[in-house]
PDB file of C-alpha atoms in Angstrom:
ATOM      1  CA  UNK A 348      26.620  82.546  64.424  1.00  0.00           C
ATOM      2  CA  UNK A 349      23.814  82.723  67.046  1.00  0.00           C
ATOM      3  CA  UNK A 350      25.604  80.637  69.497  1.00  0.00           C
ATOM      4  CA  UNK A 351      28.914  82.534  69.333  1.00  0.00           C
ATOM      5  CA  UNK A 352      26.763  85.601  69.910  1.00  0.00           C
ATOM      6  CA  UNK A 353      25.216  83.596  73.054  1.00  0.00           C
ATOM      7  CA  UNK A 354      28.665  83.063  73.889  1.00  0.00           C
ATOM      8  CA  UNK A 355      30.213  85.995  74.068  1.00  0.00           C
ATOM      9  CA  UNK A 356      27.729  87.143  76.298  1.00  0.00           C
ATOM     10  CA  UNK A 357      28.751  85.183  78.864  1.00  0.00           C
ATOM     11  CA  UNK A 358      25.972  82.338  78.181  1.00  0.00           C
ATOM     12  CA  UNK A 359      25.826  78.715  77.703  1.00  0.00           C
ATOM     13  CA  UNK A 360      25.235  78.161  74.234  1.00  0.00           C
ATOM     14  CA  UNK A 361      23.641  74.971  74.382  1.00  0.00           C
ATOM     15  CA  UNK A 362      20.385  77.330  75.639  1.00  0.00           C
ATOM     16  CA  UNK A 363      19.957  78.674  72.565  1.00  0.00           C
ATOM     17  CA  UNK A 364      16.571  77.266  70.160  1.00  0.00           C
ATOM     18  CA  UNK A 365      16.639  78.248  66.181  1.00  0.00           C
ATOM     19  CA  UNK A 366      13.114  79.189  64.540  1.00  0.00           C
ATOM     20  CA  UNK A 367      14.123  78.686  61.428  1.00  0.00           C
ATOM     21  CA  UNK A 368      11.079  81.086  59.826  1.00  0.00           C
ATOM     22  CA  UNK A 369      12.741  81.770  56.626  1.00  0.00           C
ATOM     23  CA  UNK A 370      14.015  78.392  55.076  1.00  0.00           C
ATOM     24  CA  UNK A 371      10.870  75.997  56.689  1.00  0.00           C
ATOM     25  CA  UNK A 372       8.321  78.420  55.860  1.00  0.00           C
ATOM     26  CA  UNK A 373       8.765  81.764  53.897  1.00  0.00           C
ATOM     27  CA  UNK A 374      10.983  80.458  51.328  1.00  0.00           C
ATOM     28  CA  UNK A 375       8.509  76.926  50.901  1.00  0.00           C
ATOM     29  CA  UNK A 376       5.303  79.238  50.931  1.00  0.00           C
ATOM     30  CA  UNK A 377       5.851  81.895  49.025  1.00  0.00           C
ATOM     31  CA  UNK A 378       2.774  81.598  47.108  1.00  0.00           C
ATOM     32  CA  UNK A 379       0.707  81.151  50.140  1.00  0.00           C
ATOM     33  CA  UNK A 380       1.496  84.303  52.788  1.00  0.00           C
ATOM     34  CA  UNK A 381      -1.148  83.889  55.121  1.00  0.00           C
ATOM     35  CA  UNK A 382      -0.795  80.468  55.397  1.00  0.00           C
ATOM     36  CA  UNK A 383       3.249  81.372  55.595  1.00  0.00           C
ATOM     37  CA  UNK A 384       2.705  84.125  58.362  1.00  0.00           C
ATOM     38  CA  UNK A 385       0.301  81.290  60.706  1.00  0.00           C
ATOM     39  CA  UNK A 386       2.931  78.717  60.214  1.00  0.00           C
ATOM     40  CA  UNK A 387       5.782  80.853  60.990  1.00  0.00           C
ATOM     41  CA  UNK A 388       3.610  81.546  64.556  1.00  0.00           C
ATOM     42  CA  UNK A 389       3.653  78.082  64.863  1.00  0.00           C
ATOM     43  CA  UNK A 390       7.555  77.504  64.664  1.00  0.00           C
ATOM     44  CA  UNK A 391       8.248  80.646  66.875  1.00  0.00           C
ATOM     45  CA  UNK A 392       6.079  79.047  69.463  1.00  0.00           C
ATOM     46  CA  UNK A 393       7.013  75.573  69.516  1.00  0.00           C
ATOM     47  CA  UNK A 394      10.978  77.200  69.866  1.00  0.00           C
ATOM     48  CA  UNK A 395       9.849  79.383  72.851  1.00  0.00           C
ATOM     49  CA  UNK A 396       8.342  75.919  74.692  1.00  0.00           C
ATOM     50  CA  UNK A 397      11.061  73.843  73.643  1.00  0.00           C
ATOM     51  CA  UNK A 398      13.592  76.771  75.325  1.00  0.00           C
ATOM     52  CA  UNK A 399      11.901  76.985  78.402  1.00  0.00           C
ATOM     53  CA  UNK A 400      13.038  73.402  78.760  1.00  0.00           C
ATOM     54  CA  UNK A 401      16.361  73.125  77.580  1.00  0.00           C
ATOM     55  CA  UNK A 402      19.693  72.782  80.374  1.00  0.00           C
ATOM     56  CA  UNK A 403      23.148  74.162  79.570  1.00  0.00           C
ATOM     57  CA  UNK A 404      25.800  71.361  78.234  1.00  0.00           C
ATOM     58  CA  UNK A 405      29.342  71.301  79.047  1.00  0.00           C
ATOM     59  CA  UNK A 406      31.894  69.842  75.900  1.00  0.00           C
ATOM     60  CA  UNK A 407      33.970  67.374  76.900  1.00  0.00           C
ATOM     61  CA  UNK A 408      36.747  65.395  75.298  1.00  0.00           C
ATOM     62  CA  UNK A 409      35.994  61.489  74.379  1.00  0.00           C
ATOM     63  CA  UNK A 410      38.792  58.612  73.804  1.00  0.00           C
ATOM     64  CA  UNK A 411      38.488  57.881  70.505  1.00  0.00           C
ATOM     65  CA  UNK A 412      39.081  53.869  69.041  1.00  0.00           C
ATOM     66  CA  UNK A 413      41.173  54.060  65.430  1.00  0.00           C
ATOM     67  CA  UNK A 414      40.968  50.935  65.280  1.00  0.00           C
ATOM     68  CA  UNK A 415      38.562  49.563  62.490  1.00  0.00           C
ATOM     69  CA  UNK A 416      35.779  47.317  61.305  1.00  0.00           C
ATOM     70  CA  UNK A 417      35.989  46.120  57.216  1.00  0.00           C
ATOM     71  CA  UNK A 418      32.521  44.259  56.612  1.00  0.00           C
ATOM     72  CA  UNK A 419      33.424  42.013  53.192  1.00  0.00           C
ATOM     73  CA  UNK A 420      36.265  40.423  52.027  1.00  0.00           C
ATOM     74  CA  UNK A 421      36.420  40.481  48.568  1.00  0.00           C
ATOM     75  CA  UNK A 422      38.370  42.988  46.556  1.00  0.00           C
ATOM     76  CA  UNK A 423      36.684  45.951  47.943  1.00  0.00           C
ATOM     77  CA  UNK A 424      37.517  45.400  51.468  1.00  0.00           C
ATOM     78  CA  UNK A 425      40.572  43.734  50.958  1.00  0.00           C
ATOM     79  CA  UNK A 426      41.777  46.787  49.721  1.00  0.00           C
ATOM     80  CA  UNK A 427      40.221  48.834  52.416  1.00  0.00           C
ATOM     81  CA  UNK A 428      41.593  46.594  54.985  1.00  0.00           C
ATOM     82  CA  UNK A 429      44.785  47.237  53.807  1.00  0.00           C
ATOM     83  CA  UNK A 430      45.049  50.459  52.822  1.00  0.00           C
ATOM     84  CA  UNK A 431      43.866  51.120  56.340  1.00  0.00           C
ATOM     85  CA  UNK A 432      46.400  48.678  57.856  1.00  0.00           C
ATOM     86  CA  UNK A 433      49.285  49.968  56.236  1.00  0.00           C
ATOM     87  CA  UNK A 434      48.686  53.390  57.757  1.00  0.00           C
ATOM     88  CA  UNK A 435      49.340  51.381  61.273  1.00  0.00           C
ATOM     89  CA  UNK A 436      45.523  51.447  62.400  1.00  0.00           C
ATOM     90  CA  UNK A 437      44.537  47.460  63.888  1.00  0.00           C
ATOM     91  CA  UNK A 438      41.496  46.219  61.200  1.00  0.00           C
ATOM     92  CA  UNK A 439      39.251  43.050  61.795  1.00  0.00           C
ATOM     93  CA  UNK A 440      38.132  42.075  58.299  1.00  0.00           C
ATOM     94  CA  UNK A 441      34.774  40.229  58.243  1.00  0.00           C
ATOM     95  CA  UNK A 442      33.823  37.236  55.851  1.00  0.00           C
ATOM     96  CA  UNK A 443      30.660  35.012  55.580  1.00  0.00           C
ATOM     97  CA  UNK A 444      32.357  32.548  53.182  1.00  0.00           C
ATOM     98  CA  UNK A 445      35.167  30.450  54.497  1.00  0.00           C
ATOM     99  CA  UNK A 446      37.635  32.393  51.976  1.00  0.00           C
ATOM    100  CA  UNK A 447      38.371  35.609  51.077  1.00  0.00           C
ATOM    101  CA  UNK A 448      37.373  36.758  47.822  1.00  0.00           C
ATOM    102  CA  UNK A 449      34.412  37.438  47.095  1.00  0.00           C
ATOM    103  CA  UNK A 450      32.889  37.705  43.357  1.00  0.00           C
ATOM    104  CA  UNK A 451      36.492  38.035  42.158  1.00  0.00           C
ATOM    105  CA  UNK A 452      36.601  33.916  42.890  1.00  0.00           C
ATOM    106  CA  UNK A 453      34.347  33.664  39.705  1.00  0.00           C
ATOM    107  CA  UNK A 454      36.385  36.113  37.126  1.00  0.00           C
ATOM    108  CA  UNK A 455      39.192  34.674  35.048  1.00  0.00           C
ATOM    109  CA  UNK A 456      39.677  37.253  31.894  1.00  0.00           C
ATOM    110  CA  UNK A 457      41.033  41.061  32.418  1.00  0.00           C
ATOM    111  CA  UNK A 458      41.325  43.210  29.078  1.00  0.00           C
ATOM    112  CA  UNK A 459      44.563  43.720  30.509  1.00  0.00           C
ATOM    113  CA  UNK A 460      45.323  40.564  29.879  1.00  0.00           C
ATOM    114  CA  UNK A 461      46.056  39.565  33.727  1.00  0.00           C
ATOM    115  CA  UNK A 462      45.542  36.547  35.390  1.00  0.00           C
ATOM    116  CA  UNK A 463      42.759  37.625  37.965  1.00  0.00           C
ATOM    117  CA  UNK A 464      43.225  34.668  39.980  1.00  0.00           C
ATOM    118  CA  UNK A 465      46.627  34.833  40.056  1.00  0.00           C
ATOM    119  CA  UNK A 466      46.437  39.167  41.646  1.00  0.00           C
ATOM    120  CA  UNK A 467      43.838  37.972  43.872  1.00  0.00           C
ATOM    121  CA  UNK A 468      45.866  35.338  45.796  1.00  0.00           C
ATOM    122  CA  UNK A 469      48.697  37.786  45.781  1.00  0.00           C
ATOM    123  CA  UNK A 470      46.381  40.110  47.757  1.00  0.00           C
ATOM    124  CA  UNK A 471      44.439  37.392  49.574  1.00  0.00           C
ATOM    125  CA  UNK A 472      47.848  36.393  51.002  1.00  0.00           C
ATOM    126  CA  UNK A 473      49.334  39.768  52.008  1.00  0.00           C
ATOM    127  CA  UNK A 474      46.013  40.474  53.315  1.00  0.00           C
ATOM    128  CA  UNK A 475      46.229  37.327  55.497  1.00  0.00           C
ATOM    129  CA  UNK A 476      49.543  37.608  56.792  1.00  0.00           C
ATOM    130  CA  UNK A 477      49.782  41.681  57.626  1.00  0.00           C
ATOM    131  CA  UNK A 478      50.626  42.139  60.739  1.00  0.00           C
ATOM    132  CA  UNK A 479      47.743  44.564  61.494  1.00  0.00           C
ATOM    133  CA  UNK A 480      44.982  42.738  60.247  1.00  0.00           C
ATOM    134  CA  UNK A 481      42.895  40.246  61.799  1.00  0.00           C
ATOM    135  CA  UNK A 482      40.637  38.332  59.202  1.00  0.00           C
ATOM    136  CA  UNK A 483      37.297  36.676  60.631  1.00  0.00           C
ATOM    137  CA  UNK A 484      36.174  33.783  58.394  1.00  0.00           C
ATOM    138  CA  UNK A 485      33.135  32.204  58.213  1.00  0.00           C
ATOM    139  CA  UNK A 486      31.484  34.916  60.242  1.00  0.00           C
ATOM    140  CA  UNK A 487      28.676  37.380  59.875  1.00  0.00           C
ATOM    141  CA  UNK A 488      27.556  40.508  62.559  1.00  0.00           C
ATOM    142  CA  UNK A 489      25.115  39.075  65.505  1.00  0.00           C
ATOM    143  CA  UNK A 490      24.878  42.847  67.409  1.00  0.00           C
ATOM    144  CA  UNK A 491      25.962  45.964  66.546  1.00  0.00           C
ATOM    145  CA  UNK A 492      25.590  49.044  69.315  1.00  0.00           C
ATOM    146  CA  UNK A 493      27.322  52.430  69.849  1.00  0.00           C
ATOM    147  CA  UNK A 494      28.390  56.232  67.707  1.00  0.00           C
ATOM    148  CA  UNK A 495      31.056  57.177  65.985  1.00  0.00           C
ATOM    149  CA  UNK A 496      34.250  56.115  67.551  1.00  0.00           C
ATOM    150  CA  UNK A 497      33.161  53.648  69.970  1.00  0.00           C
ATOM    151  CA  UNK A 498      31.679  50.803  68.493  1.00  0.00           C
ATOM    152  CA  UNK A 499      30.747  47.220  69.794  1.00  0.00           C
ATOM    153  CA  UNK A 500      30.182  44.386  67.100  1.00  0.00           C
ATOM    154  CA  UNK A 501      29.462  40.708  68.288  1.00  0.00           C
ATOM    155  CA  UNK A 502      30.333  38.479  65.445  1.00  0.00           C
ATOM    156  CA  UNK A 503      28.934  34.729  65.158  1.00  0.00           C
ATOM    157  CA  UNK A 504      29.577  31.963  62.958  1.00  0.00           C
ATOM    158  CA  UNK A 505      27.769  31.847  59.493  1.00  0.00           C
ATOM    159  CA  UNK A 506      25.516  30.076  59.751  1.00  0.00           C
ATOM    160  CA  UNK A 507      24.665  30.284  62.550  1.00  0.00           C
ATOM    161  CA  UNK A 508      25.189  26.421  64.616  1.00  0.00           C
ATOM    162  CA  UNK A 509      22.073  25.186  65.602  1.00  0.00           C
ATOM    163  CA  UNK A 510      21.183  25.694  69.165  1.00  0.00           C
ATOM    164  CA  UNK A 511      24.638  27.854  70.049  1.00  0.00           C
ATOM    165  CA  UNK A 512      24.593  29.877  72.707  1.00  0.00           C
ATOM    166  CA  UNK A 513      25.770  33.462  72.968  1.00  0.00           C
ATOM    167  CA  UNK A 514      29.138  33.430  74.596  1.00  0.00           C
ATOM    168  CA  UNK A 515      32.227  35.519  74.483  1.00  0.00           C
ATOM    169  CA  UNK A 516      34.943  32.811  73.202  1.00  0.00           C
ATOM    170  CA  UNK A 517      36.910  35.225  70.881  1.00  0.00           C
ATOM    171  CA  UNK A 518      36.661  33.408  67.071  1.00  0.00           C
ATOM    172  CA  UNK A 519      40.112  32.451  66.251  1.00  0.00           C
ATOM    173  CA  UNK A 520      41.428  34.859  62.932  1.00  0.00           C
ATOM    174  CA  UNK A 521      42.631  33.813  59.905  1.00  0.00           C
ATOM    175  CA  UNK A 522      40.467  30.471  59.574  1.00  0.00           C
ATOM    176  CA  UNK A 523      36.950  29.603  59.565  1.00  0.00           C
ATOM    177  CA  UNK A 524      34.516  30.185  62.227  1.00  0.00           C
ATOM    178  CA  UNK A 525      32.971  26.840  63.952  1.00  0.00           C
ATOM    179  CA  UNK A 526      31.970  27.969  67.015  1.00  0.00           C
ATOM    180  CA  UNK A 527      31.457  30.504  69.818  1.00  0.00           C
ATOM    181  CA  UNK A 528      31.304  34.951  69.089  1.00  0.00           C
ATOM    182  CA  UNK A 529      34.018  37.077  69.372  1.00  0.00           C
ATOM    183  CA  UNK A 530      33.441  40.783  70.609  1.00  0.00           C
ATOM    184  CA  UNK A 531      35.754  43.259  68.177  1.00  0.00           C
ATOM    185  CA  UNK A 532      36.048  47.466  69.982  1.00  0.00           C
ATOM    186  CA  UNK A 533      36.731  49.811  67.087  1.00  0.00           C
ATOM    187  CA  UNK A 534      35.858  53.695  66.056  1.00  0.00           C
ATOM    188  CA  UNK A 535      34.666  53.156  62.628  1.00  0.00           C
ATOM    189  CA  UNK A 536      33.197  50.731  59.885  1.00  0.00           C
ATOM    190  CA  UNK A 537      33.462  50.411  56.301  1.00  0.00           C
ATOM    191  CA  UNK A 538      30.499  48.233  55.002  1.00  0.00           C
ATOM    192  CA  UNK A 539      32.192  46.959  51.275  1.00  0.00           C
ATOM    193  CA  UNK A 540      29.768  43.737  51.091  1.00  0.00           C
ATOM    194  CA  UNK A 541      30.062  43.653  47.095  1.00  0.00           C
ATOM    195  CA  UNK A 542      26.923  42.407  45.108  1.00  0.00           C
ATOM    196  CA  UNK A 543      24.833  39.489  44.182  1.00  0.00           C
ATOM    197  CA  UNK A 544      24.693  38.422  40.731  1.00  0.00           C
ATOM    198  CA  UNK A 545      21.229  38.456  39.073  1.00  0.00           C
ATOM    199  CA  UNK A 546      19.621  35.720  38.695  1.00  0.00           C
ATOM    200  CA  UNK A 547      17.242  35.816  35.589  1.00  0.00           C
ATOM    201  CA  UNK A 548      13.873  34.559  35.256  1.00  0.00           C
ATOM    202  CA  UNK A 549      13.339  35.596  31.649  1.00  0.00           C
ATOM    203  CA  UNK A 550      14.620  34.322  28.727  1.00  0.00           C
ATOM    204  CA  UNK A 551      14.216  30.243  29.444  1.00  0.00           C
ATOM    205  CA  UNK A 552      17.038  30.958  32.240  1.00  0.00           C
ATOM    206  CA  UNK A 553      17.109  27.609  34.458  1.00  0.00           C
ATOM    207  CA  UNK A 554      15.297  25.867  31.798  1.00  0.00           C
ATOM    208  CA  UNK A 555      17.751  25.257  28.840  1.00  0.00           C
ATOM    209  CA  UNK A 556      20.942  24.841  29.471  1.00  0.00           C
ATOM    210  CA  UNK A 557      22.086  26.685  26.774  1.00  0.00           C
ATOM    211  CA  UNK A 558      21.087  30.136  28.189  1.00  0.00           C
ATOM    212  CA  UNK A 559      23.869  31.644  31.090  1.00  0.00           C
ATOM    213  CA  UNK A 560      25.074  34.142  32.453  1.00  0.00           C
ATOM    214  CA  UNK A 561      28.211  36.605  32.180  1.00  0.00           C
ATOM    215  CA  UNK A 562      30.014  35.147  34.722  1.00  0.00           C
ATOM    216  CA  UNK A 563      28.335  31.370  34.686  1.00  0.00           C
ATOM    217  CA  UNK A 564      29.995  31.462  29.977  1.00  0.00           C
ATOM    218  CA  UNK A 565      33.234  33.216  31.592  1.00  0.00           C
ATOM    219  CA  UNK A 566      33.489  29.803  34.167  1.00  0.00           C
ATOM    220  CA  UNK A 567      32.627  27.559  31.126  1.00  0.00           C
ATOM    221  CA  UNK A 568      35.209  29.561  28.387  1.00  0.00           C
ATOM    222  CA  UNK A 569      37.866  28.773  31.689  1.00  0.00           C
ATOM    223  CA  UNK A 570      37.717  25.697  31.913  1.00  0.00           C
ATOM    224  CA  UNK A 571      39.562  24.025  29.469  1.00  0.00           C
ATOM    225  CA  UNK A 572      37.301  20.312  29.622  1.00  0.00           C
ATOM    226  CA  UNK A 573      34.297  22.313  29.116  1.00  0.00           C
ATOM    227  CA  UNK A 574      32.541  21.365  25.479  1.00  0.00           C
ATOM    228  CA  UNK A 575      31.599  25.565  24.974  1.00  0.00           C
ATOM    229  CA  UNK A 576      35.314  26.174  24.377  1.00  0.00           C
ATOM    230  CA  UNK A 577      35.434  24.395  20.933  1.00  0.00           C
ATOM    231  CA  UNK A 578      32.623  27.048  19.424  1.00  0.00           C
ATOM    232  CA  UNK A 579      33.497  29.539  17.020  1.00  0.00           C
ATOM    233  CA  UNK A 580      30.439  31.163  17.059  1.00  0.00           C
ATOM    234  CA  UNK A 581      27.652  32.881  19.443  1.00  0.00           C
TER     235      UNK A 581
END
């Protein structure tokens, strides 16, 4: 409101400075109005110094990069990748491991009833072979520089090879990173890293064998050689 009436006064309204008086002091001090009033001199002086300094801005218009950046490929970004991707917008899809996935890998029972394994392929596959999707295996983000809708991101192999050198030999897509960084261009970034599984401490956890996890009983109860499948009771 203040700048438009700068504006329309023939001003640049980049030159104007807000004391804001009433919500970072009145309001907070209400109990304390003497403090409040010495404060508020405060704010209206350190806006009057900080105008004498300030230089009128022009706007101007910026190309913006639609293409995008997925950090993660398990189900979250796979989905985001190609959600994204079937809009028409180019997406490099970043992966650590050497295969997309993520925690999904390690379920194998649905209530539904599905075969996890079996959806995730499906999508591991179409996310693979779309057209506008390039998927970076085996990589993880060296450098990351820029604002919103110009952003450079230098990838590098994960781990990192012991004594590499920075270079600019693009990683090749689709297949697991073993050497050289590739520099991807792109206007935004969805960060869909998943989660890390707990790993107890309590409980005799990594002591008896007989104490797991979730997702370490749901890998035994899948695996039909595995001596847990013949109990009937927990």
């Amino acid at each position: 409101m203040f700048q438009n009436c700068i504006r329309e006064a023939g001003l640049n309204f980049y030159l104007f400075e807000l004391a804001n008086i009433r919500d970072q002091c009145s309001w907070v001090h209400r109990d304390f109005p003497a403090e409040a009033t010495e404060k508020a001199k405060d704010l209206v002086l350190m806006a009057v110094a900080k105008a004498r300094l300030v230089e009128p801005l022009q706007r101007k218009s910026l190309e913006f990069n639609h293409d995008a950046l997925v950090i993660g490929g398990g189900l979250a970004g796979m989905t985001a990748a190609n959600e994204l991707a079937d809009q028409g917008f180019q997406v490099s899809l970043v992966e650590r491991q050497g295969e997309l996935g993520g925690n999904m890998r390690h379920l194998h029972f649905l209530l539904s009833h599905a075969d996890p394994q079996g959806l995730l392929e499906k999508l591991v596959q179409r996310t693979l072979n779309h057209p506008n999707i390039q998927a970076f295996l085996g990589a993880e983000i060296a450098a990351f520089e820029g604002s919103v809708g110009k952003f450079k991101t230098r990838l590098r192999p994960h781990p990192p090879a012991a004594g590499a050198s920075p270079g600019d030999r693009k990683l090749s897509p689709g297949e697991e990173v073993r050497g050289g960084e590739a520099l991807i261009h792109h206007g935004v970034v969805i960060v869909a890293t998943g989660a890390k599984p707990y790993q107890p401490t309590e409980y005799l956890y990594g002591q008896d064998p007989r104490v797991l996890t979730q997702l370490e009983l749901e890998e035994q109860l899948s695996n039909p050689q595995s001596a847990i499948r013949n109990l009937h009771s927990v």
